[in-house]
XYZ file of C-alpha atoms in Angstrom:
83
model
C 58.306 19.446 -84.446
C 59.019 17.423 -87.499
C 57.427 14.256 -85.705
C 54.404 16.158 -85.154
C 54.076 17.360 -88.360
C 54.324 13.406 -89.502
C 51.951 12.286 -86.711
C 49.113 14.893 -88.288
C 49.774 13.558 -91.751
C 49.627 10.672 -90.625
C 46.021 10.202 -88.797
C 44.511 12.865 -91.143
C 44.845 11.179 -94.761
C 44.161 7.732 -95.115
C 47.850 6.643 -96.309
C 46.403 2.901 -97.689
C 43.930 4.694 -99.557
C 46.281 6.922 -101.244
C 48.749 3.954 -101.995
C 45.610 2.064 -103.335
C 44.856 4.750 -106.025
C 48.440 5.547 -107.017
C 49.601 4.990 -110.606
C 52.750 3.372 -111.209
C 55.624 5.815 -110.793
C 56.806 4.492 -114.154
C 54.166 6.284 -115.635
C 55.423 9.678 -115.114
C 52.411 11.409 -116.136
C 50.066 9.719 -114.432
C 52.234 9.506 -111.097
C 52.930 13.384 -111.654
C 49.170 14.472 -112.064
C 48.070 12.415 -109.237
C 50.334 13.593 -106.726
C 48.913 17.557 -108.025
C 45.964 16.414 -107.662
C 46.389 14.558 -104.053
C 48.220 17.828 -103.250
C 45.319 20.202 -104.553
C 42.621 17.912 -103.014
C 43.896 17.975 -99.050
C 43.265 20.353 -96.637
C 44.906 23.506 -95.991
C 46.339 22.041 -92.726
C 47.833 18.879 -94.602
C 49.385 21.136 -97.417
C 51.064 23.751 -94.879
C 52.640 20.367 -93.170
C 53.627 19.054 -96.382
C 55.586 22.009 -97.835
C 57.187 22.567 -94.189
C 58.566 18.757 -94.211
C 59.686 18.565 -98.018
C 61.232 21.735 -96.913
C 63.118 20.521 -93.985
C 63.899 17.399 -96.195
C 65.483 19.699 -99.101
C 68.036 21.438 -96.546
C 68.980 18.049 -94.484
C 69.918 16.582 -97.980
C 71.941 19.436 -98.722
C 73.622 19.652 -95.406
C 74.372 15.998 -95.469
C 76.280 16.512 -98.984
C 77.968 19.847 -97.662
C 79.224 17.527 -95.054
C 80.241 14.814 -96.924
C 81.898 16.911 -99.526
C 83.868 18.782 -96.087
C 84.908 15.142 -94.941
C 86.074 14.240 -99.043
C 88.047 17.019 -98.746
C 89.677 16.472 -94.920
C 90.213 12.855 -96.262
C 91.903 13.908 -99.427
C 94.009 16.433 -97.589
C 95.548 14.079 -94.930
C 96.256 11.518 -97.937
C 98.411 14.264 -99.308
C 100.394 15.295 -96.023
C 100.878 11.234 -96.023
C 102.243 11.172 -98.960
């Protein structure tokens, strides 16, 4: 589902267009309007997709520190019963 989602975004907005017109990310408020207004400015279909992916993205992060703090602890626990 998630490479769908990226496949639609993908052949509906013209992604060398959109990376022609971007600001520098250094300028945070010019890099911070543009992407509301790139947001703002797409279709309803290309929004929907967006919010479900940065969704998706916010809970793999955090499952991929959940696990990595689980396996800092499991290593941390067998260094003690070593010791």
């Amino acid at each position: 589902a998630l490479a769908i989602s990226f496949s639609v975004i993908m052949f509906s907005v013209s992604v060398k267009n959109v990376l022609n017109n971007m600001p520098s990310p250094v300028e945070v408020g010019h890099f911070f309007g543009f992407l509301v207004a790139t947001f703002t400015n797409t279709e309803f279909l290309i929004q929907a997709l967006v919010m479900i992916i940065s969704a998706l993205a916010i809970f793999l992060i955090k499952d991929i520190f959940n696990s990595l703090a689980d396996l800092g602890g499991q290593v941390l626990a067998q260094r003690r019963v070593k010791i």
